[in-house]
CSV table of C-alpha atoms in Angstrom, one decimal:
chain,number,residue,atom,x,y,z
A,5,UNK,CA,25.5,-0.9,-35.7
A,6,UNK,CA,21.8,-0.6,-36.7
A,7,UNK,CA,19.5,-3.3,-35.4
A,8,UNK,CA,17.3,-3.1,-38.5
A,9,UNK,CA,19.2,-3.4,-41.7
A,10,UNK,CA,16.5,-3.9,-44.3
A,11,UNK,CA,12.7,-4.5,-44.5
A,12,UNK,CA,10.5,-5.9,-47.2
A,13,UNK,CA,6.7,-5.9,-47.3
A,14,UNK,CA,4.4,-7.9,-49.5
A,15,UNK,CA,0.6,-7.2,-49.4
A,16,UNK,CA,1.0,-5.4,-46.1
A,17,UNK,CA,-1.6,-2.6,-45.7
A,18,UNK,CA,-1.4,-0.5,-48.9
A,19,UNK,CA,2.0,-1.9,-49.9
A,20,UNK,CA,2.1,-4.5,-52.7
A,21,UNK,CA,5.9,-4.9,-52.7
A,22,UNK,CA,8.0,-2.4,-50.8
A,23,UNK,CA,11.6,-2.5,-49.6
A,24,UNK,CA,13.5,-0.2,-47.4
A,25,UNK,CA,17.3,-0.2,-46.5
A,26,UNK,CA,17.9,1.1,-43.0
A,27,UNK,CA,21.7,1.6,-43.4
A,28,UNK,CA,22.0,4.9,-41.6
A,29,UNK,CA,21.6,5.8,-37.9
A,30,UNK,CA,18.4,7.7,-38.9
A,31,UNK,CA,16.1,6.6,-41.6
A,32,UNK,CA,13.5,9.2,-42.6
A,33,UNK,CA,10.4,8.1,-44.5
A,34,UNK,CA,8.8,11.0,-46.3
A,35,UNK,CA,5.3,10.8,-47.7
A,36,UNK,CA,1.8,12.2,-47.8
A,37,UNK,CA,-0.8,11.1,-45.2
A,38,UNK,CA,-2.3,7.8,-46.3
A,39,UNK,CA,0.8,6.7,-48.3
A,40,UNK,CA,1.8,3.9,-46.0
A,41,UNK,CA,4.5,5.4,-43.8
A,42,UNK,CA,3.0,4.2,-40.5
A,43,UNK,CA,2.6,0.7,-42.0
A,44,UNK,CA,6.4,0.4,-42.3
A,45,UNK,CA,6.8,1.2,-38.6
A,46,UNK,CA,4.0,-1.2,-37.8
A,47,UNK,CA,5.8,-4.1,-39.6
A,48,UNK,CA,9.1,-3.3,-37.9
A,49,UNK,CA,7.3,-3.3,-34.5
A,50,UNK,CA,5.7,-6.7,-35.3
A,51,UNK,CA,9.1,-8.1,-36.2
A,52,UNK,CA,10.7,-6.9,-32.9
A,53,UNK,CA,7.7,-7.2,-30.5
A,54,UNK,CA,5.6,-10.0,-32.0
A,55,UNK,CA,2.4,-8.0,-32.6
A,56,UNK,CA,1.0,-4.9,-34.2
A,57,UNK,CA,0.4,-1.7,-32.3
A,58,UNK,CA,-2.6,-0.9,-34.5
A,59,UNK,CA,-4.8,-3.8,-35.7
A,60,UNK,CA,-5.4,-7.5,-36.0
A,61,UNK,CA,-4.0,-9.6,-38.9
A,62,UNK,CA,-7.0,-9.7,-41.1
A,63,UNK,CA,-7.2,-5.9,-41.2
A,64,UNK,CA,-3.5,-5.6,-42.0
A,65,UNK,CA,-3.5,-7.7,-45.2
A,66,UNK,CA,-3.9,-5.7,-48.4
A,67,UNK,CA,-7.3,-5.9,-49.9
A,68,UNK,CA,-8.0,-8.8,-52.3
A,69,UNK,CA,-4.7,-10.4,-51.4
A,70,UNK,CA,-4.2,-14.0,-50.4
A,71,UNK,CA,-1.4,-13.4,-47.7
A,72,UNK,CA,0.9,-10.9,-46.3
A,73,UNK,CA,4.6,-11.3,-45.7
A,74,UNK,CA,7.1,-9.2,-43.8
A,75,UNK,CA,10.9,-9.8,-44.0
A,76,UNK,CA,13.3,-8.0,-41.7
A,77,UNK,CA,17.1,-8.4,-41.8
A,78,UNK,CA,18.8,-7.7,-38.5
A,79,UNK,CA,22.3,-6.7,-37.6
A,80,UNK,CA,23.4,-10.1,-36.4
A,81,UNK,CA,22.7,-11.7,-39.8
A,82,UNK,CA,19.3,-13.0,-38.6
A,83,UNK,CA,16.3,-12.7,-40.7
A,84,UNK,CA,12.7,-12.6,-39.3
A,85,UNK,CA,9.9,-13.6,-41.7
A,86,UNK,CA,6.3,-13.1,-40.8
A,87,UNK,CA,3.6,-14.8,-42.9
A,88,UNK,CA,-0.2,-14.6,-42.5
A,89,UNK,CA,-2.7,-16.9,-44.1
A,90,UNK,CA,-6.2,-15.5,-44.0
A,91,UNK,CA,-7.9,-18.8,-44.8
A,92,UNK,CA,-6.4,-20.5,-41.7
A,93,UNK,CA,-6.4,-17.1,-39.9
A,94,UNK,CA,-2.8,-18.1,-39.0
A,95,UNK,CA,0.3,-16.0,-38.5
A,96,UNK,CA,3.7,-17.7,-38.6
A,97,UNK,CA,7.1,-16.4,-37.5
A,98,UNK,CA,10.3,-17.9,-39.1
A,99,UNK,CA,13.7,-17.0,-37.7
A,100,UNK,CA,16.7,-18.5,-39.4
A,101,UNK,CA,14.6,-21.4,-40.6
A,102,UNK,CA,12.9,-22.2,-37.3
A,103,UNK,CA,9.1,-21.6,-37.4
A,104,UNK,CA,6.7,-20.8,-34.6
A,105,UNK,CA,3.2,-19.4,-34.2
A,106,UNK,CA,4.4,-16.4,-32.1
A,107,UNK,CA,7.7,-14.5,-31.7
A,108,UNK,CA,9.8,-16.3,-29.1
A,109,UNK,CA,10.7,-14.3,-26.0
A,110,UNK,CA,14.4,-14.6,-26.7
A,111,UNK,CA,13.9,-12.9,-30.1
A,112,UNK,CA,12.0,-9.9,-28.9
A,113,UNK,CA,13.8,-6.6,-29.0
A,114,UNK,CA,13.0,-3.4,-27.1
A,115,UNK,CA,11.2,-0.6,-29.0
A,116,UNK,CA,10.4,3.0,-28.2
A,117,UNK,CA,7.3,3.9,-30.2
A,118,UNK,CA,6.3,7.5,-30.3
A,119,UNK,CA,3.0,8.2,-31.9
A,120,UNK,CA,1.1,11.5,-32.2
A,121,UNK,CA,-1.6,10.3,-29.8
A,122,UNK,CA,1.1,9.8,-27.1
A,123,UNK,CA,1.1,13.6,-26.8
A,124,UNK,CA,-2.4,13.5,-25.4
A,125,UNK,CA,-1.8,10.7,-22.9
A,126,UNK,CA,-2.2,13.1,-19.9
A,127,UNK,CA,-5.8,14.0,-20.9
A,128,UNK,CA,-6.8,10.7,-22.4
A,129,UNK,CA,-8.9,8.0,-20.9
A,130,UNK,CA,-7.7,5.8,-18.0
A,131,UNK,CA,-7.9,2.7,-20.2
A,132,UNK,CA,-5.5,4.3,-22.7
A,133,UNK,CA,-3.1,5.2,-20.0
A,134,UNK,CA,-3.3,1.6,-18.6
A,135,UNK,CA,-2.7,0.2,-22.1
A,136,UNK,CA,0.3,2.5,-22.6
A,137,UNK,CA,2.0,1.6,-19.3
A,138,UNK,CA,1.1,-2.1,-19.6
A,139,UNK,CA,3.0,-2.2,-22.9
A,140,UNK,CA,6.0,-0.4,-21.5
A,141,UNK,CA,6.1,-2.7,-18.4
A,142,UNK,CA,5.8,-5.8,-20.7
A,143,UNK,CA,9.0,-4.8,-22.4
A,144,UNK,CA,10.8,-4.1,-19.1
A,145,UNK,CA,9.7,-7.2,-17.1
A,146,UNK,CA,9.0,-10.4,-19.0
A,147,UNK,CA,7.2,-11.8,-15.9
A,148,UNK,CA,4.7,-8.9,-16.1
A,149,UNK,CA,3.4,-10.2,-19.4
A,150,UNK,CA,2.8,-13.7,-17.9
A,151,UNK,CA,1.1,-12.4,-14.7
A,152,UNK,CA,-1.1,-9.8,-16.6
A,153,UNK,CA,-2.2,-12.6,-19.0
A,154,UNK,CA,-3.2,-14.8,-16.1
A,155,UNK,CA,-5.0,-12.0,-14.4
A,156,UNK,CA,-7.0,-11.2,-17.5
A,157,UNK,CA,-8.0,-14.8,-18.0
A,158,UNK,CA,-9.2,-15.1,-14.4
A,159,UNK,CA,-11.0,-11.7,-14.7
A,160,UNK,CA,-12.8,-12.9,-17.8
A,161,UNK,CA,-13.9,-16.1,-16.1
A,162,UNK,CA,-15.2,-14.1,-13.1
A,163,UNK,CA,-17.0,-11.6,-15.4
A,164,UNK,CA,-18.6,-14.4,-17.4
A,165,UNK,CA,-20.0,-15.9,-14.2
A,166,UNK,CA,-21.4,-12.5,-13.2
A,167,UNK,CA,-23.3,-12.2,-16.4
A,168,UNK,CA,-25.2,-15.4,-15.7
A,169,UNK,CA,-28.8,-15.2,-14.4
A,170,UNK,CA,-28.0,-17.2,-11.3
A,171,UNK,CA,-24.7,-16.9,-9.6
A,172,UNK,CA,-23.7,-17.1,-5.9
A,173,UNK,CA,-20.7,-15.6,-4.2
A,174,UNK,CA,-19.1,-19.0,-3.6
A,175,UNK,CA,-19.2,-19.6,-7.4
A,176,UNK,CA,-16.6,-16.8,-7.7
A,177,UNK,CA,-14.3,-17.9,-4.9
A,178,UNK,CA,-11.6,-19.6,-7.0
A,179,UNK,CA,-11.5,-16.7,-9.4
A,180,UNK,CA,-11.3,-14.2,-6.6
A,181,UNK,CA,-8.2,-16.0,-5.3
A,182,UNK,CA,-6.5,-15.8,-8.7
A,183,UNK,CA,-7.6,-12.2,-9.3
A,184,UNK,CA,-6.2,-11.2,-5.8
A,185,UNK,CA,-3.0,-13.1,-6.2
A,186,UNK,CA,-2.1,-11.9,-9.7
A,187,UNK,CA,-3.6,-8.4,-9.1
A,188,UNK,CA,-1.3,-7.9,-6.1
A,189,UNK,CA,1.7,-8.9,-8.2
A,190,UNK,CA,0.7,-6.6,-11.0
A,191,UNK,CA,0.4,-3.6,-8.8
A,192,UNK,CA,3.7,-4.3,-7.1
A,193,UNK,CA,5.5,-4.4,-10.5
A,194,UNK,CA,3.7,-1.2,-11.6
A,195,UNK,CA,4.7,0.6,-8.5
A,196,UNK,CA,8.3,-0.6,-8.7
A,197,UNK,CA,8.8,0.5,-12.3
A,198,UNK,CA,6.9,3.8,-11.8
A,199,UNK,CA,9.3,4.6,-8.9
A,200,UNK,CA,12.2,4.3,-11.3
A,201,UNK,CA,10.4,6.6,-13.8
A,202,UNK,CA,9.7,9.2,-11.2
A,203,UNK,CA,13.3,9.3,-10.1
A,204,UNK,CA,14.1,11.0,-13.4
A,205,UNK,CA,10.9,12.8,-14.4
A,206,UNK,CA,11.6,16.2,-13.0
A,207,UNK,CA,15.3,16.1,-14.1
A,208,UNK,CA,14.4,15.3,-17.7
A,209,UNK,CA,11.5,17.8,-17.7
A,210,UNK,CA,13.8,20.6,-16.6
A,211,UNK,CA,16.4,19.7,-19.2
A,212,UNK,CA,13.7,20.1,-21.9
A,213,UNK,CA,11.8,23.1,-20.5
A,214,UNK,CA,14.8,25.0,-19.0
A,215,UNK,CA,12.9,25.9,-15.8
A,216,UNK,CA,12.4,24.8,-12.2
A,217,UNK,CA,9.0,23.1,-12.6
A,218,UNK,CA,8.5,19.6,-11.2
A,219,UNK,CA,6.5,16.6,-12.4
A,220,UNK,CA,5.8,13.0,-11.5
A,221,UNK,CA,3.3,10.2,-12.2
A,222,UNK,CA,1.1,9.0,-9.3
A,223,UNK,CA,-0.5,5.6,-9.3
A,224,UNK,CA,-4.3,5.7,-8.7
A,225,UNK,CA,-5.6,2.6,-7.0
A,226,UNK,CA,-6.4,1.3,-3.5
A,227,UNK,CA,-3.4,0.3,-1.4
A,228,UNK,CA,-4.4,-3.3,-0.6
A,229,UNK,CA,-2.5,-6.6,0.0
A,230,UNK,CA,-3.6,-9.9,-1.4
A,231,UNK,CA,-6.0,-10.6,1.6
A,232,UNK,CA,-7.5,-7.2,1.5
A,233,UNK,CA,-7.9,-7.5,-2.3
A,234,UNK,CA,-9.9,-10.7,-1.7
A,235,UNK,CA,-12.1,-9.0,0.9
A,236,UNK,CA,-12.8,-6.1,-1.5
A,237,UNK,CA,-13.9,-8.5,-4.2
A,238,UNK,CA,-16.2,-10.4,-1.8
A,239,UNK,CA,-17.7,-7.1,-0.4
A,240,UNK,CA,-18.5,-5.9,-4.0
A,241,UNK,CA,-20.3,-9.1,-5.0
A,242,UNK,CA,-23.8,-7.7,-5.1
A,243,UNK,CA,-22.8,-4.6,-7.0
A,244,UNK,CA,-20.7,-6.7,-9.4
A,245,UNK,CA,-23.7,-9.1,-10.0
A,246,UNK,CA,-25.9,-6.1,-10.8
A,247,UNK,CA,-23.3,-4.6,-13.2
A,248,UNK,CA,-22.3,-8.0,-14.7
A,249,UNK,CA,-18.6,-7.2,-14.3
A,250,UNK,CA,-15.9,-6.8,-11.7
A,251,UNK,CA,-15.8,-3.2,-10.4
A,252,UNK,CA,-12.7,-3.5,-8.3
A,253,UNK,CA,-9.2,-4.4,-9.3
A,254,UNK,CA,-6.0,-3.4,-11.1
A,255,UNK,CA,-7.9,-3.4,-14.4
A,256,UNK,CA,-9.6,-0.2,-13.1
A,257,UNK,CA,-6.5,1.6,-11.7
A,258,UNK,CA,-5.1,4.7,-13.4
A,259,UNK,CA,-2.0,6.9,-13.6
A,260,UNK,CA,-2.2,10.6,-12.8
A,261,UNK,CA,0.4,13.1,-14.1
A,262,UNK,CA,1.3,15.7,-11.4
A,263,UNK,CA,2.7,19.1,-12.5
A,264,UNK,CA,3.9,21.4,-9.7
A,265,UNK,CA,1.9,19.4,-7.2
A,266,UNK,CA,-1.4,19.8,-9.2
A,267,UNK,CA,-3.1,17.5,-11.7
A,268,UNK,CA,-1.4,18.2,-15.0
A,269,UNK,CA,-4.7,17.7,-16.8
A,270,UNK,CA,-6.0,21.1,-16.0
A,271,UNK,CA,-3.0,22.9,-14.6
A,272,UNK,CA,-0.3,22.3,-17.4
A,273,UNK,CA,-0.4,24.2,-20.7
A,274,UNK,CA,-0.3,22.3,-24.0
A,275,UNK,CA,3.4,23.0,-24.3
A,276,UNK,CA,4.1,21.8,-20.8
A,277,UNK,CA,2.1,18.6,-21.4
A,278,UNK,CA,4.3,18.0,-24.5
A,279,UNK,CA,7.4,18.5,-22.5
A,280,UNK,CA,6.2,16.0,-19.8
A,281,UNK,CA,5.5,13.3,-22.4
A,282,UNK,CA,8.9,14.0,-24.0
A,283,UNK,CA,10.5,13.5,-20.6
A,284,UNK,CA,8.6,10.2,-20.2
A,285,UNK,CA,9.8,9.0,-23.6
A,286,UNK,CA,13.4,9.8,-22.8
A,287,UNK,CA,13.2,7.9,-19.5
A,288,UNK,CA,11.5,5.0,-21.2
A,289,UNK,CA,14.4,4.6,-23.6
A,290,UNK,CA,16.9,4.7,-20.8
A,291,UNK,CA,15.1,2.2,-18.6
A,292,UNK,CA,14.6,-0.2,-21.5
A,293,UNK,CA,18.3,-0.1,-22.3
A,294,UNK,CA,19.3,-0.6,-18.7
A,295,UNK,CA,16.8,-3.4,-17.9
A,296,UNK,CA,17.2,-5.4,-21.2
A,297,UNK,CA,20.8,-4.7,-21.9
A,298,UNK,CA,19.9,-3.6,-25.5
A,299,UNK,CA,19.6,-0.1,-26.9
A,300,UNK,CA,16.0,0.1,-28.2
A,301,UNK,CA,15.0,0.9,-31.7
A,302,UNK,CA,13.2,4.3,-31.7
A,303,UNK,CA,10.2,4.5,-34.0
A,304,UNK,CA,8.9,8.1,-34.4
A,305,UNK,CA,5.6,8.2,-36.3
A,306,UNK,CA,4.9,11.7,-37.7
A,307,UNK,CA,5.6,13.2,-34.3
A,308,UNK,CA,7.4,16.3,-35.5
A,309,UNK,CA,4.1,17.8,-36.7
A,310,UNK,CA,3.1,17.8,-33.0
A,311,UNK,CA,6.2,19.5,-31.7
A,312,UNK,CA,7.6,23.0,-31.9
A,313,UNK,CA,11.2,23.6,-33.1
A,314,UNK,CA,12.7,23.5,-29.5
A,315,UNK,CA,11.1,20.2,-28.7
A,316,UNK,CA,12.1,18.7,-32.1
A,317,UNK,CA,15.7,19.5,-31.3
A,318,UNK,CA,15.5,18.0,-27.9
A,319,UNK,CA,14.0,14.8,-29.4
A,320,UNK,CA,16.7,14.4,-32.0
A,321,UNK,CA,19.5,15.3,-29.5
A,322,UNK,CA,18.3,12.8,-26.9
A,323,UNK,CA,17.9,9.9,-29.4
A,324,UNK,CA,21.0,10.6,-31.5
A,325,UNK,CA,22.7,7.4,-30.1
A,326,UNK,CA,19.8,5.2,-31.0
A,327,UNK,CA,18.7,3.8,-34.4
A,328,UNK,CA,15.8,6.0,-35.3
A,329,UNK,CA,13.2,5.3,-38.0
A,330,UNK,CA,11.1,8.4,-38.6
A,331,UNK,CA,8.0,9.1,-40.7
A,332,UNK,CA,7.0,12.6,-41.7
A,333,UNK,CA,5.2,14.6,-44.4
A,334,UNK,CA,8.2,16.8,-44.8
A,335,UNK,CA,11.9,16.9,-43.9
A,336,UNK,CA,12.5,18.0,-40.2
A,337,UNK,CA,15.6,20.0,-39.5
A,338,UNK,CA,19.0,18.1,-39.0
A,339,UNK,CA,17.6,14.8,-40.4
A,340,UNK,CA,18.7,13.0,-43.5
A,341,UNK,CA,16.4,11.6,-46.1
A,342,UNK,CA,16.8,7.8,-46.8
A,343,UNK,CA,13.7,6.9,-48.7
A,344,UNK,CA,10.6,8.5,-50.2
A,345,UNK,CA,7.2,6.8,-50.3
C-alpha cells in the first residue's frame, strides 16, 4: 500500500491551491520547467522528514500570501498538516489533532530523494558531499542527528571565540572537549555506515554497467581517537586564531569515490559516474529499509533527463517495489501518467 495517499498545497511556492492523488504505485507529474513539479516533492519531503530540501519557510510561501499550508494523507489514515505563519515566522505540524513546532521523530518516514545534481556528486565540492551523506546518515541513525547537532553548536561557540580580538587557548578548552567527543562519535558512525554501503557498491555497479569494474567510497579524514582529536585542536590554535575558524575536525572531512582503484573524479567517464551514483541510490534505499523497518518513499525529480535509456530502465526496475513519485517534462518509458501540471 502506498505511504502517500493524497497531498494538498495552499500558497506553497507557485501553487495557489493544488491537489494530487497518489493512488498508484508510481505517480508521474508532467509539466514544463518552472510549473511547480519539484515543489510537490518538496512538500512531500517536508511532511515525511520535517524540513525542506531546498529553502527556508519564508522563501517557500507564495508571493503576497499570508500563510502556506500542506496537507498529506497517509496510508494508516493519518493526516499531516503543516502551517506556516510569516508574521510569527512560525511553522507548525499537526498530526491527528496533535500540534508541535517540529515533526516528531516517531512520525518521520524514510525517503530516497534523487535530484539531478546528485548525478554530479562525485565532482562536486566536499561540503556538498558532506551534506549529502549527513542527510542519509540522519535517516539511518537517529542518534547521528543528535550528535551532529551538538557538534555543530560546540563548533559555532569555538569559532565565535576565535573571531574575538583577544582569545587564549584556555578559553577554548571546554569547547575542544565537546568537539573532540562528538567529532569522534560522528566519525565512528560515518565509517560504520560507509562500510555497509561499500559492501554492496561494486555488486550494484556491475549489475547496472554489466562489466567487471569496481568502485567504493573512501572516507577522507585523519584517523584519530578522542584524545588525539583534542591534541590536534590544541596544536592548531595559533592557525585557527589567525583564520578565525576551526581548521581541523569532521566538519572538514570528505568522501572520495574510487573507480578501479583510482579517483573517480578524473578516471571515470560521465556514464560511469552516473552508474556509480545509481548504485549508491539503490544501496541507500536498501539500507534505509533494513535499518528503519520501513520501505522508503522514492522521490525522483526530473532525473530521467540526466539518464540514458539503459540507466532509466535500471532505475525503474530497481524501485518497482517502492512507491515512486516522479517529475518529468515528458513521459518516460514504462511509466503511467497520474497527473499533469
